[in-house]
XYZ file of C-alpha atoms in Angstrom:
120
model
C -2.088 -17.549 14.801
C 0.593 -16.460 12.472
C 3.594 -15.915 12.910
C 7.074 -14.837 11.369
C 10.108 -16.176 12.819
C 14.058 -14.954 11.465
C 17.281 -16.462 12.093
C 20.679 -15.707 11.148
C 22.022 -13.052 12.830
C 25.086 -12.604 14.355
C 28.640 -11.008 14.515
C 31.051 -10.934 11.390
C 33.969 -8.371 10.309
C 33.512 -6.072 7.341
C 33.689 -8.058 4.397
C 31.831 -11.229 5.415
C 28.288 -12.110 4.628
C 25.509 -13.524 6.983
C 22.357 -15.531 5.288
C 18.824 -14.381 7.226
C 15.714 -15.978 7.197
C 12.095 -15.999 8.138
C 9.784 -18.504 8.069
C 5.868 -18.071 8.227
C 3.668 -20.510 10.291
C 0.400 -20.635 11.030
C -3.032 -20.949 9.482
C -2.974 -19.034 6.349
C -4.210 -18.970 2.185
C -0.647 -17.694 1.618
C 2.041 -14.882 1.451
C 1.658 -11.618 -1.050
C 4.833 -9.227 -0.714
C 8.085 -10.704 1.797
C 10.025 -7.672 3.357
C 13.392 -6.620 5.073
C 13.603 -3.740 7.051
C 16.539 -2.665 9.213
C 16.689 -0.217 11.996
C 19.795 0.970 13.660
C 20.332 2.605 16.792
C 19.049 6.164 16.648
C 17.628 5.485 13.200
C 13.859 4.922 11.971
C 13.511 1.768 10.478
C 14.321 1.544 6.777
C 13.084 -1.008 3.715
C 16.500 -2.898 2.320
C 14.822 -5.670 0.218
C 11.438 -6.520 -0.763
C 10.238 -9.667 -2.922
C 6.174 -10.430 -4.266
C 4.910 -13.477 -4.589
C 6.194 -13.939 -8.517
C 9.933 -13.591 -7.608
C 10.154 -9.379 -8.412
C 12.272 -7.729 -6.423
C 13.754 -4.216 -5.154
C 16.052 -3.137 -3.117
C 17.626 -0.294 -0.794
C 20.218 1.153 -3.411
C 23.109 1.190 -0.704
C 22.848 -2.837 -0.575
C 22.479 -3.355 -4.502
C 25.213 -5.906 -5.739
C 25.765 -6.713 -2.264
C 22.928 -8.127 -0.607
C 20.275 -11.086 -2.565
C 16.747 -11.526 -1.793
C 14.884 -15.100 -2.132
C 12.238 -17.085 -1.234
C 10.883 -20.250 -1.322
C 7.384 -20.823 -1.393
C 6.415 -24.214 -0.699
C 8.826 -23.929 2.757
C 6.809 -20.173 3.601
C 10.539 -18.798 3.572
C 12.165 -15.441 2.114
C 16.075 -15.641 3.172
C 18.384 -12.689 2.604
C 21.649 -13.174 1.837
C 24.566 -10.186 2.708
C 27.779 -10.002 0.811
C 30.527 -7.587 1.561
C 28.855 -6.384 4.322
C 29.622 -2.936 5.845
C 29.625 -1.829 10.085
C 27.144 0.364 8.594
C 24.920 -2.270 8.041
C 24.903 -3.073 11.858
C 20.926 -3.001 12.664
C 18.451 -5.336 13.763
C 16.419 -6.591 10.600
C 13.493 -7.293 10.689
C 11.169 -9.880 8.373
C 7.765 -8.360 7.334
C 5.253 -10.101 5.152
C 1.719 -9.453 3.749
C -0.079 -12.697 4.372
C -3.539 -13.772 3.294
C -5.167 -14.947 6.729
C -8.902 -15.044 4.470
C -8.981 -15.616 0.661
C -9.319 -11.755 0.115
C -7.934 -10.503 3.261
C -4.713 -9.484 3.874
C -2.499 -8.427 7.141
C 0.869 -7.339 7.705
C 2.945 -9.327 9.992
C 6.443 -8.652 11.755
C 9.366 -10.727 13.136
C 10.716 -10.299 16.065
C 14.409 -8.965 14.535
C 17.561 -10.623 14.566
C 20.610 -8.480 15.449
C 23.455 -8.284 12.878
C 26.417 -6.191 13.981
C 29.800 -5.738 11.465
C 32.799 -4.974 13.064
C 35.479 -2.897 10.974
């Protein structure tokens, strides 16, 4: 069973940064495209940062020169660390990954979310 797991959510005040990540376990050949979404309250859920497997990434342009994607791949990991952050990036995020579960098959798995709330 696989699974996706984030941490590092929490409380700060405008201007601080937080440092999320999500960690893949399980069975598995290995990880294609790591994700971030976000959704707030009354919102749909939105892609901030995305990373593939050789390190390219792309990101929400409202969070450009603020926030960093990463990942490690011998630890299964994609972190995201948020500079400068803004109350409007109050949301729960969400990790989302495209995992090979066979050598040519593919699935897209979800966290559970990890609430990050910015107080002005």
């Amino acid at each position: 069973q696989v699974q996706l797991v984030e941490s590092g959510g929490g409380l700060v005040q405008a201007g601080g940064s937080l440092r999320l990540s999500c960690t893949a376990s399980g069975n598995f050949f290995g990880i294609n495209t790591m994700n971030w979404y976000r959704q707030a309250p009354g919102k749909q859920r939105e892609l901030v940062a995305a990373i593939t497997s050789d390190g390219t990434t792309n990101y929400k342009d409202s969070v450009k020169g603020r926030f960093t994607i990463s990942r490690d791949n011998a630890k299964n990991t994609a972190y995201l660390q948020m500079n400068s952050l803004k109350p409007e990036d109050t949301a729960v995020y969400y990790c989302n990954a495209e995992i090979r579960t066979l050598l040519t098959i593919s699935y897209v798995f979800w966290g559970q979310g990890t609430q990050v709330t910015v107080s002005s």
